[in-house]
Coordinates of C-alpha atoms in Angstrom, one line a residue:
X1 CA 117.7 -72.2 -74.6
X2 CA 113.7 -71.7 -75.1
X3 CA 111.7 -74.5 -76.1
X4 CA 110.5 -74.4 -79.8
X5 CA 106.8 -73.7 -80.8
X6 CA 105.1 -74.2 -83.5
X7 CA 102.2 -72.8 -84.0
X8 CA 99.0 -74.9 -85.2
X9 CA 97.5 -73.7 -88.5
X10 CA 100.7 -71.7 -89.3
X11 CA 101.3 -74.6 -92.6
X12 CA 101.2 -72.9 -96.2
X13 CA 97.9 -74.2 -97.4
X14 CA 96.1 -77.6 -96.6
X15 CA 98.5 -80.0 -98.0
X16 CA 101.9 -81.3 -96.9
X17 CA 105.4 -79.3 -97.5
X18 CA 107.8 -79.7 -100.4
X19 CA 110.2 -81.9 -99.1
X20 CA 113.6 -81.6 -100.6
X21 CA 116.4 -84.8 -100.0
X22 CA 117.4 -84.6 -96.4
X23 CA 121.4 -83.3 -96.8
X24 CA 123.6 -86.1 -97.1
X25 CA 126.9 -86.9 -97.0
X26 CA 128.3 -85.5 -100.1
X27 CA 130.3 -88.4 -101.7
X28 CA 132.6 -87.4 -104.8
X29 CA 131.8 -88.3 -108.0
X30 CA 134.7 -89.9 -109.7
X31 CA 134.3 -88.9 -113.1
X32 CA 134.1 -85.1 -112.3
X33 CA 137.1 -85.6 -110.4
X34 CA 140.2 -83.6 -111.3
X35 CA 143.4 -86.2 -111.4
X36 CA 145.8 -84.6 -109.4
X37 CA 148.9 -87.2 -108.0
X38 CA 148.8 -87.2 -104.6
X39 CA 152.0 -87.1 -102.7
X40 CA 152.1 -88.8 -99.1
X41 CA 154.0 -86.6 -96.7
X42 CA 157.3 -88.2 -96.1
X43 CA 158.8 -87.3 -92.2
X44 CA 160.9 -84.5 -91.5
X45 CA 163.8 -84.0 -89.2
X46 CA 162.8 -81.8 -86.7
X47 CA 165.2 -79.6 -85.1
X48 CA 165.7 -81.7 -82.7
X49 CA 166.7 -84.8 -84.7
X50 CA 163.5 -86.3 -83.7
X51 CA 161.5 -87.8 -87.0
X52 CA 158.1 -85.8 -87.5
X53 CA 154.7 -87.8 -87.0
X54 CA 153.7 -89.4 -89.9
X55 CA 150.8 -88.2 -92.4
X56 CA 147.5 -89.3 -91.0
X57 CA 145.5 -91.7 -93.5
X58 CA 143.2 -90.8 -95.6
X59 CA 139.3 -92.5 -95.9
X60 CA 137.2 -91.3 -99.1
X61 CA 133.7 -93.0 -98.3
X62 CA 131.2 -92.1 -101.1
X63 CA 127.6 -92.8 -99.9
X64 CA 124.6 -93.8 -102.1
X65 CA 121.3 -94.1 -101.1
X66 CA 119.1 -93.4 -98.1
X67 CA 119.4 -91.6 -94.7
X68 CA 120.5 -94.2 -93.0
X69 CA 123.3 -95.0 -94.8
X70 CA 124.3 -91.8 -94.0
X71 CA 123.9 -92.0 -90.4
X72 CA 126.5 -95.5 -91.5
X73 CA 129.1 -93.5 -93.6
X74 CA 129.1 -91.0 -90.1
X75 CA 129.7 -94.2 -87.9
X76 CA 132.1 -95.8 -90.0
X77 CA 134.2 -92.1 -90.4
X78 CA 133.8 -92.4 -86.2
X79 CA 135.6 -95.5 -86.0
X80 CA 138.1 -94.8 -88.6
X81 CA 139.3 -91.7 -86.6
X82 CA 140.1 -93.7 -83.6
X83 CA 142.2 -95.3 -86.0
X84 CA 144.4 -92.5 -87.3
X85 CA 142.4 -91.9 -90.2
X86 CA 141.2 -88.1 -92.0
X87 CA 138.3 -88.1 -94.4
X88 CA 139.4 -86.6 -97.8
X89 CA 136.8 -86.1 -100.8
X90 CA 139.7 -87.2 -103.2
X91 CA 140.0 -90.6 -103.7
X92 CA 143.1 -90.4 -105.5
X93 CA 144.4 -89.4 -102.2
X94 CA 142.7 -92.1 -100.3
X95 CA 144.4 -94.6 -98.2
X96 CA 141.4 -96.1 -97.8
X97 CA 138.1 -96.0 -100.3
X98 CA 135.0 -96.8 -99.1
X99 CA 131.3 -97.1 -101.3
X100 CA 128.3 -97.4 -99.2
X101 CA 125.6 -99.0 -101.3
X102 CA 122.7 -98.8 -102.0
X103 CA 120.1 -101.7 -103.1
X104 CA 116.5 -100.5 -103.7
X105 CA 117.2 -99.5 -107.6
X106 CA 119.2 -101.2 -110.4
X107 CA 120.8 -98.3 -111.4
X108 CA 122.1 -97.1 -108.3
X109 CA 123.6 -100.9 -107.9
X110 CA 125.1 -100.7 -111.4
X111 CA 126.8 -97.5 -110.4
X112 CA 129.0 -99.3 -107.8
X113 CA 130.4 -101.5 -110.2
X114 CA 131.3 -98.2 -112.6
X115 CA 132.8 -96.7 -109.7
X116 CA 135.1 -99.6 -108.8
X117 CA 136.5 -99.2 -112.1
X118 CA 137.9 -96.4 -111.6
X119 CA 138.8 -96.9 -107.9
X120 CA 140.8 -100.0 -109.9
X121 CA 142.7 -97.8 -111.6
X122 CA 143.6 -94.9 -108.8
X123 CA 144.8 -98.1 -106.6
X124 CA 146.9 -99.3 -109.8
X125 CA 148.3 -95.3 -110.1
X126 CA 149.2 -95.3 -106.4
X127 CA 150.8 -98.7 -106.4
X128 CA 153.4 -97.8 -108.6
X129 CA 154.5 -94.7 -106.3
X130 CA 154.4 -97.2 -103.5
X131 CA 151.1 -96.5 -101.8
X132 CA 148.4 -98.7 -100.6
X133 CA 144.9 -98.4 -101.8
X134 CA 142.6 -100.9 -99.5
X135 CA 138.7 -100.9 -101.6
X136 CA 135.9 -101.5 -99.3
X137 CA 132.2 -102.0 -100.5
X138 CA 129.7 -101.9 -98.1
X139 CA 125.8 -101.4 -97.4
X140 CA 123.0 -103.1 -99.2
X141 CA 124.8 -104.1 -102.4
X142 CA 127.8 -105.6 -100.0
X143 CA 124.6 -107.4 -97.7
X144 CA 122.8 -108.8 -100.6
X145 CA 125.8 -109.7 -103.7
X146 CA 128.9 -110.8 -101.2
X147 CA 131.5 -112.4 -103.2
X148 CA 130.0 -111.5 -106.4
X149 CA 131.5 -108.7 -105.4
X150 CA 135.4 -109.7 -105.9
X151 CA 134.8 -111.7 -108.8
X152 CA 133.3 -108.9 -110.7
X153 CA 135.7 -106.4 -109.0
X154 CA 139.0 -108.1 -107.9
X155 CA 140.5 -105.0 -106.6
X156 CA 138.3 -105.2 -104.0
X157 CA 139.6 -106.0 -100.5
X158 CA 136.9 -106.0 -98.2
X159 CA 133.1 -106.2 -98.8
X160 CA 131.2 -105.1 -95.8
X161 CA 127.6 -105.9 -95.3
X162 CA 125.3 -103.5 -93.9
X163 CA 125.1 -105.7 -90.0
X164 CA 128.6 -105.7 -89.5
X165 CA 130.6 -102.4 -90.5
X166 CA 131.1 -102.1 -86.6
X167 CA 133.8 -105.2 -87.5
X168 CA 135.8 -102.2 -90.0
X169 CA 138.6 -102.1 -87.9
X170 CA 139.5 -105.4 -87.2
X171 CA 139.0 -106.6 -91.1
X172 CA 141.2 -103.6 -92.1
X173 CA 143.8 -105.1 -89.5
X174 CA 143.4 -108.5 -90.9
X175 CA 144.1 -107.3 -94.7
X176 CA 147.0 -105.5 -93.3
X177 CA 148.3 -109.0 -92.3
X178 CA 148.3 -110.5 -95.3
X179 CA 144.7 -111.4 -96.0
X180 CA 142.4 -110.9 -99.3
X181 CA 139.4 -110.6 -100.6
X182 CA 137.8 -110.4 -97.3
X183 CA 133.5 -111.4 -97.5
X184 CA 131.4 -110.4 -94.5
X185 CA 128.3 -110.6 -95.0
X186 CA 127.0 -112.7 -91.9
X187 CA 124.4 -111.1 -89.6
X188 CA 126.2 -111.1 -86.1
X189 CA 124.9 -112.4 -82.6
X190 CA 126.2 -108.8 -81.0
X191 CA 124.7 -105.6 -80.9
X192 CA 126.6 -103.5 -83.4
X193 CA 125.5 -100.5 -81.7
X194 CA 127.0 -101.3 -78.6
X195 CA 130.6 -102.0 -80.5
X196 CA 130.6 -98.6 -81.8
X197 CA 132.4 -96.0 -80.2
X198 CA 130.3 -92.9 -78.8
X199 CA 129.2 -89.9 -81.0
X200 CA 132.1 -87.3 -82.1
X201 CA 131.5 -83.9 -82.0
X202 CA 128.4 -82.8 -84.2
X203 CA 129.1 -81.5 -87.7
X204 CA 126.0 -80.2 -88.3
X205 CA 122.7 -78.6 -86.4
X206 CA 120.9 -81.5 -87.4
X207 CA 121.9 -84.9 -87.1
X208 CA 120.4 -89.0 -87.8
X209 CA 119.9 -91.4 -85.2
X210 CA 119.0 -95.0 -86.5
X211 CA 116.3 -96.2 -84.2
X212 CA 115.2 -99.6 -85.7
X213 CA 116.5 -101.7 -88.5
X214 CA 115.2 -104.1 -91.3
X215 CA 111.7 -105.0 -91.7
X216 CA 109.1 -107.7 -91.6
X217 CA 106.5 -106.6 -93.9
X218 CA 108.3 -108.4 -97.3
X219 CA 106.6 -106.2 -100.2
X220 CA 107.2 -108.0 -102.8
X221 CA 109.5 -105.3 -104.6
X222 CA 111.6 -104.7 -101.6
X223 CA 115.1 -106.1 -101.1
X224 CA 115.1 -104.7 -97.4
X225 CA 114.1 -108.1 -95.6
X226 CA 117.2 -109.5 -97.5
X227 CA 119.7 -107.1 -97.0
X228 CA 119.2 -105.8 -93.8
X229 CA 117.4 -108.5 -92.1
X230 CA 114.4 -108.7 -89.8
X231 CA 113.1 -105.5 -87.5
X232 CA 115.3 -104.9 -84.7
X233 CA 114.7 -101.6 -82.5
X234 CA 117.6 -100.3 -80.2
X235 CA 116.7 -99.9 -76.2
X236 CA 115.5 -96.2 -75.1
X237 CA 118.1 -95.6 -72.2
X238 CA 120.4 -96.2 -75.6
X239 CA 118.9 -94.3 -78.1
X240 CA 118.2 -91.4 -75.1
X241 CA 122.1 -91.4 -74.5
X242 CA 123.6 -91.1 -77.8
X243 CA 120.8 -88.0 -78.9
X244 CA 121.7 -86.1 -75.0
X245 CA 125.1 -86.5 -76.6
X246 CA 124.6 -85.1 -80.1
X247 CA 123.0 -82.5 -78.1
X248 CA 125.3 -81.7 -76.3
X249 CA 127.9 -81.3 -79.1
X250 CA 125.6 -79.1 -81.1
X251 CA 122.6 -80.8 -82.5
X252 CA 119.0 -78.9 -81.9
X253 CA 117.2 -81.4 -84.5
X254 CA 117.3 -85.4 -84.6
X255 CA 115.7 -87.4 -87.7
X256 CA 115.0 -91.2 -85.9
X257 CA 115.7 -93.2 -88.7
X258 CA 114.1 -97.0 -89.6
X259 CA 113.4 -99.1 -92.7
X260 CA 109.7 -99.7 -90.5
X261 CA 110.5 -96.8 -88.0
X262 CA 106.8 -96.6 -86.8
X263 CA 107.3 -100.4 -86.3
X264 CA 109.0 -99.4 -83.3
X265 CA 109.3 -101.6 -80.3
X266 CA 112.8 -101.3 -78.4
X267 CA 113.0 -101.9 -74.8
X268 CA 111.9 -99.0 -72.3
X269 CA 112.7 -98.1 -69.5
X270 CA 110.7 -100.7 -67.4
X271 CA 112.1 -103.9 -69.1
X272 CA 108.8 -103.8 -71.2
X273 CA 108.7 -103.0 -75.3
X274 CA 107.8 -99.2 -75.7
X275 CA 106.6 -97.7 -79.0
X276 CA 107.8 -94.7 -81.0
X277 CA 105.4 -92.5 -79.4
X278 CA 106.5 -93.2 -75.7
X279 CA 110.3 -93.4 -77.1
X280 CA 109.3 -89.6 -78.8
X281 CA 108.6 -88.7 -75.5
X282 CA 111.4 -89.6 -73.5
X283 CA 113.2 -88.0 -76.5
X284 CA 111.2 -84.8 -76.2
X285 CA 112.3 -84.6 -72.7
X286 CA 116.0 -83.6 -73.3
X287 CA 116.9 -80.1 -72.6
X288 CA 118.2 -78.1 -76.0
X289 CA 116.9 -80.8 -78.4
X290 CA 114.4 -78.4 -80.4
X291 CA 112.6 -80.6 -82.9
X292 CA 112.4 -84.0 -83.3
X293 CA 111.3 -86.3 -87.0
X294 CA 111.4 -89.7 -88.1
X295 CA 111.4 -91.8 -91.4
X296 CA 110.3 -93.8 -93.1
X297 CA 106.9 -95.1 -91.9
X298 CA 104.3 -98.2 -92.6
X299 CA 100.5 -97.2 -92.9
X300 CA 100.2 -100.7 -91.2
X301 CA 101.9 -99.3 -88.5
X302 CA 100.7 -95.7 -87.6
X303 CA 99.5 -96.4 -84.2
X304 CA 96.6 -93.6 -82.4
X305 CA 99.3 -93.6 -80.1
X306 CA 101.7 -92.0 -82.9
X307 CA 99.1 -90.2 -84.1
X308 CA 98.2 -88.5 -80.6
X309 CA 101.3 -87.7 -80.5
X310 CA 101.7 -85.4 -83.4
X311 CA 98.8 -83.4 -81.6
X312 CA 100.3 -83.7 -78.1
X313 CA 104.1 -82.8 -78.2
X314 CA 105.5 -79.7 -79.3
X315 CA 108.9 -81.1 -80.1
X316 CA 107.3 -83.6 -82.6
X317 CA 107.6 -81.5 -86.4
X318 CA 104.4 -81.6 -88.2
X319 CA 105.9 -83.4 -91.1
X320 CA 105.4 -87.1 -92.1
X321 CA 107.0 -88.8 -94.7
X322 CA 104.0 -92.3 -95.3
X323 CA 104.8 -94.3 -98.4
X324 CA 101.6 -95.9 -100.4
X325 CA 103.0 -96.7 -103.2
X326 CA 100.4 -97.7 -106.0
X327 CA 96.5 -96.2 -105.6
X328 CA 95.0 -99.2 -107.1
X329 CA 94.0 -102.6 -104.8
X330 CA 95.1 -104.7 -107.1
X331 CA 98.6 -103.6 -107.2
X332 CA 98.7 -103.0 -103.7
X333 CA 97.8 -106.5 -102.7
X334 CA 100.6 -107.7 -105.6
X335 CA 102.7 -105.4 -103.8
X336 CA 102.1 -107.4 -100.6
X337 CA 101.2 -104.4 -98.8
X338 CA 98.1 -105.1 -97.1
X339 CA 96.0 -101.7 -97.5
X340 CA 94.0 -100.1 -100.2
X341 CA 93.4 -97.0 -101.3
X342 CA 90.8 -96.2 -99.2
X343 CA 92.7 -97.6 -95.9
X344 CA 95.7 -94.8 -96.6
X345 CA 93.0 -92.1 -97.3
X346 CA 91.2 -93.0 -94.0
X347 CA 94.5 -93.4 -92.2
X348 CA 95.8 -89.6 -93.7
X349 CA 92.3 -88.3 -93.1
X350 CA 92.5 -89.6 -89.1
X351 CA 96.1 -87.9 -88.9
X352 CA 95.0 -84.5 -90.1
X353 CA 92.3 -84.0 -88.0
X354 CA 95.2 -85.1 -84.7
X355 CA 97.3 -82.4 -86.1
X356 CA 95.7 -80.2 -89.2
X357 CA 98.5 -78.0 -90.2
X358 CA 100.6 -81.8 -91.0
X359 CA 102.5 -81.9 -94.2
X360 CA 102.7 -85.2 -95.6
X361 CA 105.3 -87.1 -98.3
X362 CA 105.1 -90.1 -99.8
X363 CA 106.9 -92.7 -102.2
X364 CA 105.4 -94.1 -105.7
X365 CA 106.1 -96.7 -107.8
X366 CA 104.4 -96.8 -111.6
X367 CA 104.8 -99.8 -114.1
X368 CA 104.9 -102.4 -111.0
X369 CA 104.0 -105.6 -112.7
X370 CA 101.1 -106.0 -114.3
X371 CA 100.1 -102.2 -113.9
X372 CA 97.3 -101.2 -116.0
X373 CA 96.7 -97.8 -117.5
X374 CA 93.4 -97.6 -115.2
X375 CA 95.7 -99.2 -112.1
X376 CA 98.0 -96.0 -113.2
X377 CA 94.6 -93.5 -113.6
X378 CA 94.5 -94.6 -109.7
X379 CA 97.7 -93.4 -108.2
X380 CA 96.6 -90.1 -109.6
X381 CA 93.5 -89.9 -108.6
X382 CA 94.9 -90.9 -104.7
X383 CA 97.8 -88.2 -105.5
X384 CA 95.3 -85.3 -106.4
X385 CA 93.1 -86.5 -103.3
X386 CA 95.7 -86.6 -100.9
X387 CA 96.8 -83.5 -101.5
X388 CA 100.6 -84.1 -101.2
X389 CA 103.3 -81.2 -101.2
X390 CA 105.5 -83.4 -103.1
X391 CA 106.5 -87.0 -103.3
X392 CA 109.5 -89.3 -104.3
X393 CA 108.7 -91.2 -107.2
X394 CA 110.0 -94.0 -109.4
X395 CA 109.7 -96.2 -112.1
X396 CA 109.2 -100.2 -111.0
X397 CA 112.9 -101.7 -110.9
X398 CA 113.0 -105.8 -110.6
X399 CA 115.8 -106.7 -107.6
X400 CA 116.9 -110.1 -107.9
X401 CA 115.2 -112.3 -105.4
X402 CA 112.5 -110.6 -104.9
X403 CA 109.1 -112.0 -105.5
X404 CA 108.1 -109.1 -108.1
X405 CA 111.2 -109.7 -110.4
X406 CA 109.7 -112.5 -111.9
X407 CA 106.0 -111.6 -112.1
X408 CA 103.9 -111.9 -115.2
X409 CA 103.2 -108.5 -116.8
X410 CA 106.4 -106.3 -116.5
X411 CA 105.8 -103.4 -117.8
X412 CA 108.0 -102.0 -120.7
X413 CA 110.5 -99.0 -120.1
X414 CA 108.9 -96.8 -122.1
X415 CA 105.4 -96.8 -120.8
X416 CA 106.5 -96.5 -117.1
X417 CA 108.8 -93.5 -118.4
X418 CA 106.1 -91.9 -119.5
X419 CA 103.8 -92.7 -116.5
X420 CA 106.6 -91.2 -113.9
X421 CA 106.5 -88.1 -116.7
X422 CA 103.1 -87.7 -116.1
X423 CA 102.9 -88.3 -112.4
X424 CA 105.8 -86.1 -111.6
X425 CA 103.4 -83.4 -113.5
X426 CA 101.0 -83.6 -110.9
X427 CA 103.6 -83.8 -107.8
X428 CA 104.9 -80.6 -109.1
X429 CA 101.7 -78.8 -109.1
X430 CA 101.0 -79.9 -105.4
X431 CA 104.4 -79.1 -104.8
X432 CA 104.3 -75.6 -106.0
X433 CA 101.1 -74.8 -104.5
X434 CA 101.8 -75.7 -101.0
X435 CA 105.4 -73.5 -101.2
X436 CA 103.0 -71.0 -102.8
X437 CA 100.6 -70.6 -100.1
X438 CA 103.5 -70.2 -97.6
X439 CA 104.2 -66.7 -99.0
X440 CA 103.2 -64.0 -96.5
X441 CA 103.3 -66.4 -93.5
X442 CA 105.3 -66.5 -90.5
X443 CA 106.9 -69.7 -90.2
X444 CA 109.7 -70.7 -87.1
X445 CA 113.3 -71.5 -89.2
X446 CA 115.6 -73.6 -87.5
X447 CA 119.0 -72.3 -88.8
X448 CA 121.6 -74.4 -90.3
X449 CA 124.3 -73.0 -92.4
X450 CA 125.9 -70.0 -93.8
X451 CA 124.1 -69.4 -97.5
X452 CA 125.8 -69.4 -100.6
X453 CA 125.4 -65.6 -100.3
X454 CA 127.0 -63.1 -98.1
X455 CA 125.5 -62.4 -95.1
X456 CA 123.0 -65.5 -95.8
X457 CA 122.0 -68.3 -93.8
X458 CA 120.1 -71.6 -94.7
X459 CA 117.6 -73.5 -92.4
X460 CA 114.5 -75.5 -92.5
X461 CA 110.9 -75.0 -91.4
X462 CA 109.0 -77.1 -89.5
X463 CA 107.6 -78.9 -93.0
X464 CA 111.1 -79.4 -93.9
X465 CA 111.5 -76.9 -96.7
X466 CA 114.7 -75.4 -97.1
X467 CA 114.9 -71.5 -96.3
X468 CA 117.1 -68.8 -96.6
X469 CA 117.1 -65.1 -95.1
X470 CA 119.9 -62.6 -94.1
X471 CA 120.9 -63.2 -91.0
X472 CA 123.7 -63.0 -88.3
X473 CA 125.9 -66.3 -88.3
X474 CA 125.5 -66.2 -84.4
X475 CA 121.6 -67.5 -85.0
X476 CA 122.8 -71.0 -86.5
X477 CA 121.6 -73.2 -83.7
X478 CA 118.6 -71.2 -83.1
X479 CA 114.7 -71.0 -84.4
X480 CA 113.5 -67.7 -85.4
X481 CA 110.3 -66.9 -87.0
X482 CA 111.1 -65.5 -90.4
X483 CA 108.3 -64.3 -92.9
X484 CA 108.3 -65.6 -96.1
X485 CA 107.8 -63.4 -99.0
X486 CA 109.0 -65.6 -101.7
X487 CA 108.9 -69.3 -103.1
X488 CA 111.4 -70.6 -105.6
X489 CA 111.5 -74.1 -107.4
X490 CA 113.2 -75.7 -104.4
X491 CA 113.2 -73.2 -101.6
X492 CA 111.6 -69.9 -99.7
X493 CA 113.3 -67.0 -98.9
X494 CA 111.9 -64.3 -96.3
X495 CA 113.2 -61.9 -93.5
X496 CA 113.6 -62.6 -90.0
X497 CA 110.4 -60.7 -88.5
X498 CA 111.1 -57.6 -87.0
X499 CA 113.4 -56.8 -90.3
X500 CA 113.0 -54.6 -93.1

């Protein structure tokens, strides 16, 4: 398989890509669910008078949240095959219901607890036709609420806090026996990645590897330090085994994933601690691994090491997702973040002269406490400056126990509604311009996926944006330049080059 190149200067314009949501595990929603009953297979005589296997169990496991709770909800579905069990994306069929929660906003917390109720009432429907519904909630909102959990939610059986889903089997055992209402929420002595079991086969072209956990930096808005403790990186020789195996099953493109993944520091291969650059290149030295990313990233912590090596290795896709959050000082030492402004411009600046065809994201926060209309004026005068392709943004939301909950100043709903209104304006713009500029360029797609049209296929460039051409379905797997001769609101289309 060739090595992939990609060619400096080929970025659409000067600025970053539009990055879309990395796919994720699609959970179900269970309102738009249709209520079908579910009938368990009952065994069969076989011809032989021998009593068929019986039905394989059934995990839903609906995921909320970021990347790597997805690589999680991919861990969890590992261990649970071991087990006998099938995903199914009914949970009206599920022997087993799994949410996988998310923290970081109010809302998306709020929407476990609407979910529960109606996992309550599918367990209640399949009790009375004798089937057993076990309700696990796990992830961030497990970590950080425990056994809030079951008194809000008694039909809950298990909650499962984001340091010790690696424990799933052997709580599932224990509620089998007889136990209820199991809590665990303790962050355990062992290495959870050395209790799982290794990688299945790949399900995709691209896959997540979790590189380093939790994170010491405690912005004040931030419920990470709480619910997923303090940095932790995995070993190389580790992290270098289970990506040559997702390789090997398939995978061309790996996203290293890390609440503080620049803040990396796992053991290499001398006994000494080695930093994401040097673990980017022992990664960059498997054969058939094509492009290599990572997410999400401290300016604190962007090393000239890192930097170097966006302008050194090959493999290494010039895209960086670097969160600033709020463009004026004051909020960002309220924030606890220990930049300014002009550190991140500085910092973005030095990256883009390493590697000048870079496309940068962000995250942004508007009506954090005591946020003033010029402390707004700010963020988007650092957006427009930056030059970002696009960026995630969101209005403030207070997390309990978190310094910034109870600040002086909150701001109300309807002015930071109207700030994200206005800053979203200006994302767009950037957004649409750099996609823009990318029409009549030449630009090496990794592809993914059939299309949603005959004789389509779907991949990504090496800013991340999604892409679609007409192609033969033998080319998933493989990076071909395609030109691109037309940008949509959330995509570009082209022909592979050589095509009419």
């Amino acid at each position: 398989m060739q090595q992939q190149k990609v060619r400096r200067g080929a970025n659409c314009g000067t600025g970053p890509d539009a990055r879309e949501t990395l796919d994720s595990r699609k959970g179900i929603l269970l309102d738009d669910l249709d209520r079908m009953p579910f009938e368990e297979a009952s065994p069969q005589a076989e011809p032989d008078g021998h009593a068929a296997a019986p039905a394989a169990k059934r995990v839903f496991i609906k995921t909320f949240g970021c990347q790597m709770n997805v690589y999680d909800s991919e861990r969890m579905s590992e261990m649970l095959a071991a087990e006998g069990y099938v995903e199914t994306d009914a949970p009206d069929e599920a022997d087993l219901a799994i949410l996988n929660t998310c923290h970081i906003r109010e809302k998306a917390a709020e929407k476990v607890y609407s979910d529960l109720g109606r996992l309550r009432d599918i367990k209640s429907a399949r009790a009375e036709g004798g089937k057993e519904t076990l309700i696990t909630v796990a992830g961030c909102v497990a970590q950080a609420e425990g056994e809030e959990i079951v008194r809000r939610a008694p039909a809950v059986d298990l909650v499962l806090g984001s340091q010790s889903y690696h424990r799933l089997p052997e709580l599932l055992s224990r509620l089998r026996g007889g136990e209820t209402a199991l809590v665990e929420t303790a962050f355990p002595d062992e290495d959870k990645f050395q209790a799982l079991p290794e990688r299945a086969s790949a399900k995709a072209v691209t896959a997540f590897l979790t590189v380093q956990e939790g994170c010491d930096k405690f912005c004040t808005f931030c419920v990470v330090p709480y619910t997923r403790g303090m940095e932790y990186s995995r070993p190389v020789a580790a992290l270098v085994d289970e990506a040559r195996r997702l390789v090997q099953r398939g995978v061309r493109d790996i996203t290293l994933l890390g609440q503080n993944v620049n803040g990396y520091h796992g053991e290499g291969p001398d006994g000494a601690p080695t930093t994401l650059a040097g673990l980017i290149g022992q990664l960059a030295g498997i054969e058939g691994l094509l492009r290599i990313r990572y997410t999400t990233s401290h300016p604190r912590d962007m090393s000239e090491a890192l930097i170097e090596a966006h302008a050194r290795e090959d493999k290494l896709m010039p895209y960086l997702h670097l969160p600033f959050q709020a463009g004026a000082d004051r909020v960002l030492a309220a924030m606890n973040r220990k930049h300014t402004a002009a550190d991140y411009l500085a910092l973005i600046a030095r990256i883009r002269r390493a590697r000048p065809d870079i496309a940068l994201s962000t995250d942004i926060i508007v009506g954090f406490p005591g946020e003033s209309d010029a402390d707004f004026e700010a963020t988007l005068a650092l957006v427009r400056e930056a030059e970002f392709a696009h960026a995630f943004s969101f209005k403030y939301s207070p997390r309990p126990g978190t310094p910034a909950a109870t600040m002086d100043g909150q701001v109300p709903e309807e002015v930071k509604r109207e700030r994200l209104e206005r800053l979203q304006e200006v994302i767009d713009a950037g957004y649409r311009r750099f996609n823009g500029a990318c029409v009549g360029k030449r630009l090496p797609v990794l592809f993914e996926k059939a299309g949603r049209h005959a004789g389509q296929l779907v991949g990504r460039s090496p800013y991340l944006q999604l892409v679609h051409a007409d192609a033969d379905p033998a080319l998933i797997g493989r990076v071909i330049d395609v030109e691109i001769r037309a940008a949509g609101a959330n995509s570009l289309s082209g022909a592979i080059c050589g095509q009419s």
